[in-house]
Amino acid sequence: MISSIGRFIIGVFSSTGGVVILFLRTLYWVFIGPFQKKPVKLESVFYQMGFTGLRSVLIVFFVAIFTGIVLAMQTAYQLEKMGAVLYVASLVAISLCRELSPVLTALVVAGRVGSAISAELGTMKVTEQIEALEIMAINPVRFLVVPRFLALFFMLPCLTILGNLSGILGGFLVGVGSLNINPYLYLQTSFKYLELKDIYTGLTKSFVFAILIALVACFEGLNTTKGAEGVGRATTRTVVISFILIILADCVLTSIFYFSNM
Amino acid sequence: MQRDYSQEAIISVRGVSKEFDGRKIIDNVSFDIYCGETFVIMGCSGSGKSTLLRLMTGAIKPTEGSIIIKGKDISKLRTYQLDELRKSFGMLFQYSALLDSLTVEDNVALPLREHTKLDEEIIKIIVKMKLSLVGLRGFEKYYPSQISGGMRKRVGLARAIALDPDIVFYDEPTSGLDPVVGGVIDKLIKDLSEKLLITSIVVTHDMQSVFRIADRVAMVHKGKLIQVGTPQEIKNSENPYIKQFINGLPQGPIDFFKEDIGILEEFI
């Protein structure tokens, strides 16, 4: 029992160390590599952006719009009692931009893209493709990790903005269609109380989530062992660990923003 | 064919040992590989021959001893120095290890695109040349999953020689192939080493292949070097391990199945 707890704690520390090292190596290839005439290929960054970003648009849109609808109905249920139904608009907009859209988008992307990355890199690892790259003197971090990292880093905030807008649209549909709020008044109320800081704290979160997803997925993928079963395990671990880290980071960041009055 | 080996060794393995979790996989192995020869390392599965190959490519570091390639101790090199040296290496993997997401053409072009500043048109011509060397012209646009195992091996070979390496490592080049394709691969290895003057290091347990391609053979058993010699010397060897191995006898000093047979006898 105690030995298994000990093994678990050692495992957590060594993976954390591994992820930090991977992060530093990624930063090296992003910022210092280009000056040593070894730039990251832009084509592969764009290709990954297409996969991470464009192909996630639909699922992010649907998740956010339904969240907006649910949020509007649940808050209306409360606010009707106080005769303040109009404030559904601002409540939906603020809670989406500050909290729900960054987190839900990150969870969707972790499930969709993070798992795909770790399965792809894991398969490459167990079929010796990573070792083949190393013997061809091609650094796997530069060749495989950096394009995926950059794509996630730039696309997740974009998807979050899309989530903000589609969530507000969902709230709008409920507000106008079922609560009989005037459409102009709904939009006016939405943006009247929404401040710039609500949007950029949300986006700050999504940048952090993007880093977490990319690093966890690439680390798990590159450290896959034991064949097909190992690939499955790496994929599961990627999703579970990134979900936990996203929620944890969200908690930490929200308290930082809260206590610094942002 | 007898060659002049008086020249200096291109690869020199000196007193190398390797341990994994306290288990000695390679035990104090020393040998030299000379420029231009085809050096075959043979042994049973689990004898440590693949580990020996991975030590020579720098994929893993030895626990003891040193491996000197072109005058440089590879375990003491920094990553970028090792990468510089590796540009003169080629390697054919047991399962080819082609990148699944790239076409045959892009796979062969990959080292050229990464390490040279050649124009795309010239790269295309070189790729065509390398593919015709392995008899696969016209397959440029296929993906690795669309071609057979033997063809994948040949694409892997084309990729290994894309940068005109001095040294090519082959990990079980003929395993899992039918005898005819195996023969084709052997002929390619022989041709490449003779036409392009490549030093070839081949790990295999395919005896036919050994006698077709080898200039010199090393027999490895349980991490120890049993004997190094020409194919003729190995054939005529009186060493019981080598006799058992080349004749594929179930009984002898190599006690691979001893314990299992013991269990079987208990049941009978």
Short mmCIF file of C-alpha atoms in Angstrom, two decimals:
data_model
loop_
_atom_site.label_atom_id
_atom_site.label_comp_id
_atom_site.label_asym_id
_atom_site.label_seq_id
_atom_site.Cartn_x
_atom_site.Cartn_y
_atom_site.Cartn_z
CA MET A 1 0.00 0.00 0.00
CA ILE A 2 2.62 2.51 1.12
CA SER A 3 4.97 1.42 -1.64
CA SER A 4 2.26 1.95 -4.25
CA ILE A 5 1.56 5.45 -2.88
CA GLY A 6 5.29 6.13 -3.00
CA ARG A 7 5.51 4.84 -6.56
CA PHE A 8 2.56 7.07 -7.51
CA ILE A 9 4.21 10.16 -5.99
CA ILE A 10 7.54 9.41 -7.70
CA GLY A 11 5.64 8.92 -10.97
CA VAL A 12 3.88 12.28 -10.60
CA PHE A 13 7.16 14.09 -9.89
CA SER A 14 9.09 12.46 -12.71
CA SER A 15 6.31 13.16 -15.24
CA THR A 16 6.10 16.76 -14.04
CA GLY A 17 9.85 17.06 -14.52
CA GLY A 18 9.55 15.52 -17.98
CA VAL A 19 6.79 17.92 -19.00
CA VAL A 20 8.81 20.93 -17.76
CA ILE A 21 11.87 19.76 -19.72
CA LEU A 22 9.72 19.28 -22.81
CA PHE A 23 8.36 22.83 -22.33
CA LEU A 24 11.87 24.27 -22.12
CA ARG A 25 13.00 22.36 -25.20
CA THR A 26 9.91 23.56 -27.07
CA LEU A 27 10.66 27.16 -26.10
CA TYR A 28 14.26 26.65 -27.23
CA TRP A 29 13.14 25.57 -30.72
CA VAL A 30 10.58 28.37 -30.93
CA PHE A 31 12.85 31.24 -29.88
CA ILE A 32 16.50 30.17 -30.25
CA GLY A 33 16.35 27.49 -32.97
CA PRO A 34 15.53 29.93 -35.80
CA PHE A 35 18.75 31.86 -35.12
CA GLN A 36 20.78 28.68 -35.53
CA LYS A 37 19.37 28.21 -39.03
CA LYS A 38 17.02 25.50 -37.89
CA PRO A 39 13.60 27.12 -38.11
CA VAL A 40 10.36 25.26 -37.62
CA LYS A 41 8.64 24.52 -40.93
CA LEU A 42 5.72 26.93 -41.29
CA GLU A 43 3.80 24.55 -43.55
CA SER A 44 3.52 21.97 -40.80
CA VAL A 45 2.39 24.66 -38.33
CA PHE A 46 -0.37 25.70 -40.75
CA TYR A 47 -1.32 22.10 -41.39
CA GLN A 48 -1.68 21.50 -37.64
CA MET A 49 -3.62 24.76 -37.27
CA GLY A 50 -6.08 23.47 -39.84
CA PHE A 51 -6.47 20.23 -37.94
CA THR A 52 -6.70 21.76 -34.45
CA GLY A 53 -8.55 24.92 -35.35
CA LEU A 54 -10.72 24.69 -38.41
CA ARG A 55 -11.92 21.15 -37.83
CA SER A 56 -12.88 21.94 -34.23
CA VAL A 57 -15.07 24.91 -35.20
CA LEU A 58 -18.31 22.97 -35.50
CA ILE A 59 -18.06 21.09 -32.21
CA VAL A 60 -17.00 24.23 -30.30
CA PHE A 61 -19.91 26.12 -31.85
CA PHE A 62 -22.47 23.53 -30.80
CA VAL A 63 -21.10 23.05 -27.29
CA ALA A 64 -21.07 26.82 -26.69
CA ILE A 65 -24.48 27.56 -28.17
CA PHE A 66 -26.17 24.86 -26.09
CA THR A 67 -24.34 26.07 -23.00
CA GLY A 68 -25.62 29.59 -23.72
CA ILE A 69 -29.18 28.29 -24.08
CA VAL A 70 -29.04 26.26 -20.85
CA LEU A 71 -27.41 29.11 -18.97
CA ALA A 72 -30.07 31.57 -20.12
CA MET A 73 -32.91 29.27 -19.06
CA GLN A 74 -31.41 28.43 -15.68
CA THR A 75 -30.69 32.06 -14.79
CA ALA A 76 -34.11 33.16 -16.06
CA TYR A 77 -35.66 30.67 -13.66
CA GLN A 78 -33.95 32.47 -10.77
CA LEU A 79 -34.20 36.04 -12.02
CA GLU A 80 -37.93 35.80 -12.87
CA LYS A 81 -38.64 35.63 -9.14
CA MET A 82 -36.96 39.00 -8.70
CA GLY A 83 -38.42 40.49 -11.86
CA ALA A 84 -34.99 41.00 -13.32
CA VAL A 85 -35.25 38.82 -16.42
CA LEU A 86 -33.45 41.44 -18.52
CA TYR A 87 -30.22 40.75 -16.66
CA VAL A 88 -30.11 37.24 -18.14
CA ALA A 89 -28.30 38.89 -21.06
CA SER A 90 -25.37 40.30 -19.11
CA LEU A 91 -25.13 37.28 -16.84
CA VAL A 92 -24.86 34.92 -19.80
CA ALA A 93 -22.30 37.11 -21.56
CA ILE A 94 -20.06 37.64 -18.55
CA SER A 95 -20.11 34.08 -17.24
CA LEU A 96 -19.40 32.75 -20.72
CA CYS A 97 -16.50 35.06 -21.48
CA ARG A 98 -14.87 34.84 -18.06
CA GLU A 99 -15.37 31.20 -17.34
CA LEU A 100 -17.47 28.79 -19.32
CA SER A 101 -16.29 29.34 -22.85
CA PRO A 102 -12.52 29.10 -22.12
CA VAL A 103 -12.95 26.01 -19.96
CA LEU A 104 -15.47 24.16 -22.12
CA THR A 105 -13.54 24.91 -25.32
CA ALA A 106 -10.34 23.68 -23.69
CA LEU A 107 -12.06 20.48 -22.53
CA VAL A 108 -13.49 19.85 -26.00
CA VAL A 109 -10.12 20.48 -27.65
CA ALA A 110 -8.29 18.32 -25.09
CA GLY A 111 -10.68 15.49 -25.89
CA ARG A 112 -10.55 15.94 -29.62
CA VAL A 113 -7.05 17.23 -30.43
CA GLY A 114 -5.02 16.24 -27.36
CA SER A 115 -6.05 12.61 -27.67
CA ALA A 116 -5.32 12.64 -31.42
CA ILE A 117 -1.84 14.10 -30.84
CA SER A 118 -0.88 11.54 -28.22
CA ALA A 119 -2.26 8.65 -30.28
CA GLU A 120 -0.33 9.82 -33.34
CA LEU A 121 2.96 10.45 -31.54
CA GLY A 122 2.50 7.28 -29.48
CA THR A 123 2.06 5.16 -32.61
CA MET A 124 5.13 6.82 -34.11
CA LYS A 125 7.06 5.99 -30.96
CA VAL A 126 6.14 2.29 -30.84
CA THR A 127 6.77 1.81 -34.57
CA GLU A 128 10.31 3.27 -34.26
CA GLN A 129 9.42 6.35 -36.34
CA ILE A 130 10.68 8.68 -33.59
CA GLU A 131 13.96 6.76 -33.39
CA ALA A 132 14.21 6.93 -37.18
CA LEU A 133 13.89 10.73 -37.00
CA GLU A 134 16.63 10.88 -34.37
CA ILE A 135 18.98 8.77 -36.48
CA MET A 136 18.28 11.05 -39.46
CA ALA A 137 19.47 13.86 -37.15
CA ILE A 138 15.97 15.39 -37.14
CA ASN A 139 15.03 16.59 -33.68
CA PRO A 140 11.58 15.15 -32.81
CA VAL A 141 10.75 18.15 -30.60
CA ARG A 142 11.38 20.58 -33.42
CA PHE A 143 9.81 18.40 -36.08
CA LEU A 144 6.73 17.10 -34.24
CA VAL A 145 6.11 18.92 -30.94
CA VAL A 146 6.66 22.56 -31.90
CA PRO A 147 4.14 22.69 -34.81
CA ARG A 148 1.45 21.08 -32.64
CA PHE A 149 2.30 23.36 -29.72
CA LEU A 150 2.15 26.54 -31.80
CA ALA A 151 -1.05 25.47 -33.55
CA LEU A 152 -2.81 24.85 -30.24
CA PHE A 153 -1.39 28.02 -28.70
CA PHE A 154 -2.83 30.21 -31.43
CA MET A 155 -5.99 28.32 -32.27
CA LEU A 156 -7.42 27.66 -28.79
CA PRO A 157 -7.94 31.39 -28.02
CA CYS A 158 -9.52 31.82 -31.46
CA LEU A 159 -11.87 28.94 -30.74
CA THR A 160 -12.61 30.50 -27.34
CA ILE A 161 -13.67 33.75 -29.00
CA LEU A 162 -15.89 31.71 -31.29
CA GLY A 163 -17.28 30.00 -28.16
CA ASN A 164 -17.99 33.39 -26.55
CA LEU A 165 -19.93 34.56 -29.58
CA SER A 166 -21.90 31.37 -30.10
CA GLY A 167 -22.75 31.17 -26.38
CA ILE A 168 -24.10 34.72 -26.45
CA LEU A 169 -26.08 33.74 -29.55
CA GLY A 170 -27.58 30.82 -27.59
CA GLY A 171 -28.58 33.14 -24.76
CA PHE A 172 -29.99 35.58 -27.29
CA LEU A 173 -32.21 32.88 -28.80
CA VAL A 174 -33.72 32.06 -25.39
CA GLY A 175 -33.99 35.69 -24.32
CA VAL A 176 -35.73 36.84 -27.48
CA GLY A 177 -37.65 33.70 -28.33
CA SER A 178 -38.93 32.60 -24.97
CA LEU A 179 -38.44 35.41 -22.46
CA ASN A 180 -39.79 38.04 -24.89
CA ILE A 181 -36.94 40.47 -24.38
CA ASN A 182 -36.54 43.05 -27.14
CA PRO A 183 -33.59 41.92 -29.36
CA TYR A 184 -31.90 45.34 -29.31
CA LEU A 185 -32.33 45.64 -25.59
CA TYR A 186 -30.89 42.12 -25.12
CA LEU A 187 -27.74 42.90 -27.07
CA GLN A 188 -27.39 46.31 -25.44
CA THR A 189 -27.61 44.77 -21.96
CA SER A 190 -25.18 41.99 -22.97
CA PHE A 191 -22.42 44.38 -23.92
CA LYS A 192 -23.22 47.17 -21.44
CA TYR A 193 -21.88 45.21 -18.47
CA LEU A 194 -19.29 43.20 -20.37
CA GLU A 195 -15.90 44.79 -19.83
CA LEU A 196 -12.70 44.29 -21.76
CA LYS A 197 -11.08 42.61 -18.76
CA ASP A 198 -13.79 39.93 -18.81
CA ILE A 199 -12.67 38.97 -22.28
CA TYR A 200 -8.93 39.10 -21.77
CA THR A 201 -8.94 37.19 -18.49
CA GLY A 202 -10.86 34.49 -20.35
CA LEU A 203 -8.35 34.53 -23.20
CA THR A 204 -5.40 34.45 -20.78
CA LYS A 205 -6.88 31.27 -19.39
CA SER A 206 -7.19 29.74 -22.82
CA PHE A 207 -3.52 30.44 -23.64
CA VAL A 208 -2.54 28.60 -20.45
CA PHE A 209 -4.91 25.73 -21.24
CA ALA A 210 -3.43 25.44 -24.74
CA ILE A 211 0.08 25.08 -23.31
CA LEU A 212 -1.13 22.42 -20.87
CA ILE A 213 -2.97 20.38 -23.51
CA ALA A 214 -0.09 20.50 -26.00
CA LEU A 215 2.57 19.56 -23.46
CA VAL A 216 0.61 16.75 -21.81
CA ALA A 217 -0.39 15.24 -25.17
CA CYS A 218 3.11 15.43 -26.65
CA PHE A 219 4.77 14.17 -23.47
CA GLU A 220 2.44 11.19 -23.18
CA GLY A 221 2.82 10.45 -26.89
CA LEU A 222 6.62 10.61 -26.92
CA ASN A 223 6.87 8.46 -23.79
CA THR A 224 4.60 5.68 -24.99
CA THR A 225 5.86 2.14 -24.46
CA LYS A 226 4.45 -1.36 -24.85
CA GLY A 227 2.84 -1.32 -28.27
CA ALA A 228 -0.80 -0.86 -29.15
CA GLU A 229 -1.96 -1.17 -25.55
CA GLY A 230 0.50 1.55 -24.59
CA VAL A 231 -0.91 3.89 -27.24
CA GLY A 232 -4.39 3.39 -25.79
CA ARG A 233 -3.11 4.06 -22.31
CA ALA A 234 -1.24 7.20 -23.41
CA THR A 235 -4.38 8.56 -25.06
CA THR A 236 -6.52 7.94 -21.99
CA ARG A 237 -3.90 9.46 -19.70
CA THR A 238 -3.68 12.53 -21.95
CA VAL A 239 -7.42 13.18 -21.72
CA VAL A 240 -7.66 12.50 -17.97
CA ILE A 241 -4.55 14.48 -17.02
CA SER A 242 -5.37 17.46 -19.23
CA PHE A 243 -8.96 17.59 -17.90
CA ILE A 244 -7.68 17.64 -14.33
CA LEU A 245 -4.98 20.22 -15.12
CA ILE A 246 -7.43 22.46 -17.00
CA ILE A 247 -9.84 22.56 -14.05
CA LEU A 248 -6.99 23.01 -11.58
CA ALA A 249 -5.39 25.81 -13.60
CA ASP A 250 -8.79 27.43 -14.00
CA CYS A 251 -9.25 27.43 -10.23
CA VAL A 252 -5.79 28.95 -9.67
CA LEU A 253 -6.14 31.57 -12.39
CA THR A 254 -9.66 32.56 -11.31
CA SER A 255 -8.49 33.10 -7.73
CA ILE A 256 -5.55 35.17 -8.96
CA PHE A 257 -7.89 37.32 -11.06
CA TYR A 258 -10.42 37.52 -8.23
CA PHE A 259 -8.00 38.59 -5.54
CA SER A 260 -6.23 41.06 -7.80
CA ASN A 261 -9.60 42.55 -8.72
CA MET A 262 -9.37 41.75 -12.39
CA MET B 1 35.90 -11.18 -52.39
CA GLN B 2 38.93 -10.34 -50.31
CA ARG B 3 39.51 -6.70 -49.48
CA ASP B 4 42.35 -4.76 -48.03
CA TYR B 5 41.54 -4.17 -44.36
CA SER B 6 44.89 -2.69 -43.47
CA GLN B 7 43.31 0.76 -43.38
CA GLU B 8 42.05 2.28 -40.18
CA ALA B 9 38.80 1.18 -38.56
CA ILE B 10 35.78 3.40 -39.27
CA ILE B 11 33.93 2.03 -36.25
CA SER B 12 35.75 0.76 -33.23
CA VAL B 13 33.86 -0.85 -30.35
CA ARG B 14 36.08 -1.06 -27.26
CA GLY B 15 35.16 -3.00 -24.16
CA VAL B 16 31.50 -2.04 -24.35
CA SER B 17 29.00 -3.22 -21.72
CA LYS B 18 25.37 -2.22 -21.36
CA GLU B 19 23.09 -2.86 -18.42
CA PHE B 20 19.32 -2.47 -18.24
CA ASP B 21 17.90 -2.55 -14.68
CA GLY B 22 20.99 -4.38 -13.44
CA ARG B 23 20.79 -7.01 -16.19
CA LYS B 24 23.86 -7.15 -18.40
CA ILE B 25 22.66 -7.19 -22.02
CA ILE B 26 26.08 -6.54 -23.57
CA ASP B 27 29.17 -7.85 -21.77
CA ASN B 28 32.60 -6.43 -22.61
CA VAL B 29 32.41 -6.55 -26.40
CA SER B 30 35.25 -5.29 -28.61
CA PHE B 31 35.66 -5.33 -32.39
CA ASP B 32 36.64 -3.09 -35.30
CA ILE B 33 34.74 -2.42 -38.51
CA TYR B 34 36.82 -1.32 -41.49
CA CYS B 35 35.99 1.15 -44.19
CA GLY B 36 33.90 -0.29 -47.01
CA GLU B 37 33.26 -3.75 -45.59
CA THR B 38 29.96 -5.48 -44.91
CA PHE B 39 30.05 -6.55 -41.29
CA VAL B 40 27.33 -8.92 -40.12
CA ILE B 41 26.38 -9.38 -36.48
CA MET B 42 24.46 -12.61 -35.97
CA GLY B 43 22.94 -14.26 -32.95
CA CYS B 44 19.71 -15.63 -31.51
CA SER B 45 16.76 -13.45 -30.55
CA GLY B 46 17.60 -11.76 -27.28
CA SER B 47 21.34 -12.22 -27.71
CA GLY B 48 21.87 -8.45 -27.60
CA LYS B 49 22.66 -7.92 -31.28
CA SER B 50 20.00 -5.24 -31.77
CA THR B 51 21.18 -3.51 -28.59
CA LEU B 52 24.68 -3.53 -30.06
CA LEU B 53 23.34 -1.82 -33.18
CA ARG B 54 21.47 0.80 -31.16
CA LEU B 55 24.66 1.47 -29.18
CA MET B 56 26.53 2.09 -32.43
CA THR B 57 23.90 4.54 -33.71
CA GLY B 58 24.02 6.47 -30.44
CA ALA B 59 20.36 5.75 -29.65
CA ILE B 60 21.50 4.43 -26.26
CA LYS B 61 24.71 5.03 -24.33
CA PRO B 62 27.01 2.23 -23.11
CA THR B 63 27.37 1.62 -19.37
CA GLU B 64 31.08 0.94 -19.84
CA GLY B 65 33.56 1.21 -22.68
CA SER B 66 33.58 3.43 -25.72
CA ILE B 67 32.41 3.38 -29.32
CA ILE B 68 34.56 5.36 -31.70
CA ILE B 69 33.12 6.28 -35.07
CA LYS B 70 35.34 8.22 -37.50
CA GLY B 71 37.66 9.04 -34.63
CA LYS B 72 34.94 10.39 -32.32
CA ASP B 73 33.75 8.75 -29.11
CA ILE B 74 30.00 8.94 -29.68
CA SER B 75 28.98 8.62 -26.04
CA LYS B 76 30.96 11.79 -25.23
CA LEU B 77 29.50 13.89 -28.07
CA ARG B 78 26.96 16.63 -27.43
CA THR B 79 23.61 16.34 -29.18
CA TYR B 80 24.45 18.70 -32.03
CA GLN B 81 27.83 17.00 -32.60
CA LEU B 82 26.12 13.60 -32.65
CA ASP B 83 23.56 14.98 -35.11
CA GLU B 84 26.38 16.22 -37.33
CA LEU B 85 27.91 12.72 -37.31
CA ARG B 86 24.53 11.10 -37.88
CA LYS B 87 24.13 12.96 -41.17
CA SER B 88 26.69 10.48 -42.53
CA PHE B 89 24.63 7.52 -41.19
CA GLY B 90 21.77 5.71 -42.80
CA MET B 91 19.63 3.15 -41.08
CA LEU B 92 17.17 0.56 -42.29
CA PHE B 93 14.80 -0.41 -39.49
CA GLN B 94 13.33 -3.86 -38.95
CA TYR B 95 9.83 -2.58 -39.65
CA SER B 96 11.05 0.16 -42.02
CA ALA B 97 9.87 2.98 -39.68
CA LEU B 98 8.64 5.14 -42.56
CA LEU B 99 6.60 8.16 -41.51
CA ASP B 100 2.97 7.08 -42.09
CA SER B 101 1.75 10.60 -42.74
CA LEU B 102 4.12 11.19 -45.68
CA THR B 103 4.14 9.72 -49.18
CA VAL B 104 6.98 7.52 -50.39
CA GLU B 105 8.48 10.54 -52.15
CA ASP B 106 8.28 12.79 -49.08
CA ASN B 107 9.75 10.05 -46.90
CA VAL B 108 12.84 9.73 -49.10
CA ALA B 109 13.03 13.52 -49.52
CA LEU B 110 12.78 14.19 -45.77
CA PRO B 111 16.52 14.03 -44.91
CA LEU B 112 17.31 16.08 -48.03
CA ARG B 113 14.78 18.77 -47.15
CA GLU B 114 15.95 18.90 -43.55
CA HIS B 115 19.69 18.89 -44.07
CA THR B 116 20.42 20.43 -47.45
CA LYS B 117 19.55 23.66 -49.17
CA LEU B 118 18.82 22.03 -52.52
CA ASP B 119 16.01 23.25 -54.74
CA GLU B 120 12.79 21.29 -54.69
CA GLU B 121 13.35 20.24 -58.33
CA ILE B 122 16.78 18.80 -57.60
CA ILE B 123 15.41 17.00 -54.55
CA LYS B 124 12.72 15.44 -56.76
CA ILE B 125 15.40 14.22 -59.17
CA ILE B 126 17.52 12.76 -56.35
CA VAL B 127 14.46 11.02 -54.92
CA LYS B 128 13.71 9.51 -58.34
CA MET B 129 17.31 8.32 -58.56
CA LYS B 130 17.27 6.72 -55.13
CA LEU B 131 13.93 5.07 -55.80
CA SER B 132 15.16 3.61 -59.07
CA LEU B 133 18.24 2.26 -57.27
CA VAL B 134 15.83 0.16 -55.16
CA GLY B 135 13.57 -0.54 -58.14
CA LEU B 136 10.59 1.52 -57.02
CA ARG B 137 10.29 4.26 -59.61
CA GLY B 138 6.68 5.25 -60.14
CA PHE B 139 5.61 4.68 -56.54
CA GLU B 140 6.31 8.26 -55.42
CA LYS B 141 2.74 9.20 -54.63
CA TYR B 142 1.82 6.11 -52.60
CA TYR B 143 1.56 6.13 -48.81
CA PRO B 144 3.49 3.52 -46.77
CA SER B 145 0.20 1.83 -45.80
CA GLN B 146 -0.62 1.25 -49.50
CA ILE B 147 2.49 -0.78 -50.37
CA SER B 148 3.74 -4.21 -49.30
CA GLY B 149 6.22 -4.93 -46.51
CA GLY B 150 9.02 -5.71 -48.97
CA MET B 151 8.41 -2.45 -50.81
CA ARG B 152 8.38 -0.53 -47.53
CA LYS B 153 11.79 -2.05 -46.72
CA ARG B 154 13.09 -0.87 -50.07
CA VAL B 155 11.68 2.64 -49.51
CA GLY B 156 13.37 2.58 -46.11
CA LEU B 157 16.60 1.68 -47.88
CA ALA B 158 16.16 4.53 -50.35
CA ARG B 159 15.63 6.89 -47.42
CA ALA B 160 18.68 5.50 -45.63
CA ILE B 161 20.91 6.30 -48.62
CA ALA B 162 19.26 9.63 -49.49
CA LEU B 163 22.12 11.71 -48.09
CA ASP B 164 24.82 9.44 -49.58
CA PRO B 165 25.97 8.13 -46.20
CA ASP B 166 29.32 6.47 -45.48
CA ILE B 167 27.81 4.03 -43.00
CA VAL B 168 24.50 2.19 -43.26
CA PHE B 169 23.04 0.16 -40.40
CA TYR B 170 20.59 -2.63 -41.20
CA ASP B 171 18.37 -4.08 -38.46
CA GLU B 172 17.15 -7.51 -39.60
CA PRO B 173 16.79 -6.45 -43.24
CA THR B 174 15.30 -9.75 -44.43
CA SER B 175 13.14 -10.79 -41.48
CA GLY B 176 9.45 -11.10 -42.23
CA LEU B 177 10.01 -11.17 -46.00
CA ASP B 178 9.56 -14.06 -48.41
CA PRO B 179 12.81 -15.67 -49.64
CA VAL B 180 12.66 -13.98 -53.04
CA VAL B 181 12.20 -10.46 -51.66
CA GLY B 182 14.79 -11.30 -49.01
CA GLY B 183 17.20 -12.18 -51.81
CA VAL B 184 16.41 -8.89 -53.57
CA ILE B 185 17.18 -6.95 -50.39
CA ASP B 186 20.44 -8.87 -49.93
CA LYS B 187 21.46 -8.08 -53.49
CA LEU B 188 20.65 -4.40 -52.91
CA ILE B 189 22.79 -4.32 -49.78
CA LYS B 190 25.66 -5.95 -51.65
CA ASP B 191 25.27 -3.64 -54.67
CA LEU B 192 25.11 -0.51 -52.55
CA SER B 193 28.20 -1.37 -50.59
CA GLU B 194 30.13 -2.18 -53.77
CA LYS B 195 28.87 0.66 -56.00
CA LEU B 196 28.70 3.43 -53.44
CA LEU B 197 31.53 2.13 -51.22
CA ILE B 198 29.29 2.17 -48.17
CA THR B 199 30.34 0.51 -44.93
CA SER B 200 27.43 -1.75 -43.97
CA ILE B 201 26.62 -3.12 -40.54
CA VAL B 202 23.95 -5.78 -40.69
CA VAL B 203 22.20 -7.42 -37.75
CA THR B 204 20.45 -10.63 -38.71
CA HIS B 205 19.73 -14.24 -37.83
CA ASP B 206 19.05 -15.23 -41.43
CA MET B 207 21.95 -17.59 -42.24
CA GLN B 208 21.38 -17.57 -46.01
CA SER B 209 21.62 -13.81 -45.95
CA VAL B 210 24.79 -13.90 -43.85
CA PHE B 211 26.70 -16.00 -46.38
CA ARG B 212 25.41 -13.96 -49.33
CA ILE B 213 26.46 -10.52 -48.13
CA ALA B 214 29.07 -10.72 -45.38
CA ASP B 215 32.72 -9.79 -45.68
CA ARG B 216 33.15 -10.56 -42.00
CA VAL B 217 30.81 -12.05 -39.43
CA ALA B 218 30.56 -11.63 -35.66
CA MET B 219 28.61 -14.14 -33.58
CA VAL B 220 27.01 -12.79 -30.40
CA HIS B 221 25.51 -14.94 -27.66
CA LYS B 222 24.07 -13.68 -24.36
CA GLY B 223 25.79 -10.34 -24.81
CA LYS B 224 29.23 -11.86 -25.37
CA LEU B 225 31.20 -11.93 -28.60
CA ILE B 226 31.84 -15.57 -29.49
CA GLN B 227 33.91 -15.18 -32.66
CA VAL B 228 34.69 -12.76 -35.47
CA GLY B 229 35.81 -14.02 -38.86
CA THR B 230 35.17 -14.36 -42.56
CA PRO B 231 32.09 -16.37 -43.60
CA GLN B 232 34.43 -19.26 -44.53
CA GLU B 233 36.06 -19.23 -41.09
CA ILE B 234 32.63 -19.19 -39.45
CA LYS B 235 31.42 -22.05 -41.62
CA ASN B 236 34.43 -24.16 -40.67
CA SER B 237 34.39 -23.08 -37.03
CA GLU B 238 34.69 -25.77 -34.40
CA ASN B 239 33.00 -23.56 -31.82
CA PRO B 240 29.94 -25.49 -30.57
CA TYR B 241 27.79 -22.34 -30.30
CA ILE B 242 28.43 -21.38 -33.92
CA LYS B 243 27.97 -24.97 -35.12
CA GLN B 244 24.59 -25.14 -33.42
CA PHE B 245 23.53 -21.72 -34.67
CA ILE B 246 24.39 -22.09 -38.36
CA ASN B 247 22.87 -25.56 -38.51
CA GLY B 248 19.80 -24.55 -36.50
CA LEU B 249 20.05 -27.50 -34.11
CA PRO B 250 17.64 -27.60 -31.17
CA GLN B 251 20.21 -29.21 -28.89
CA GLY B 252 23.59 -27.80 -27.99
CA PRO B 253 25.25 -25.23 -25.75
CA ILE B 254 22.60 -22.59 -26.62
CA ASP B 255 20.04 -23.66 -24.02
CA PHE B 256 17.16 -21.50 -25.14
CA PHE B 257 14.42 -24.03 -24.49
CA LYS B 258 16.02 -26.06 -21.71
CA GLU B 259 13.66 -24.87 -18.98
CA ASP B 260 10.57 -25.23 -21.14
CA ILE B 261 11.54 -28.74 -22.17
CA GLY B 262 12.06 -29.57 -18.50
CA ILE B 263 8.50 -28.48 -17.69
CA LEU B 264 7.19 -30.51 -20.62
CA GLU B 265 8.93 -33.65 -19.38
CA GLU B 266 7.37 -33.25 -15.96
CA PHE B 267 3.92 -33.38 -17.53
CA ILE B 268 4.76 -36.43 -19.62
#
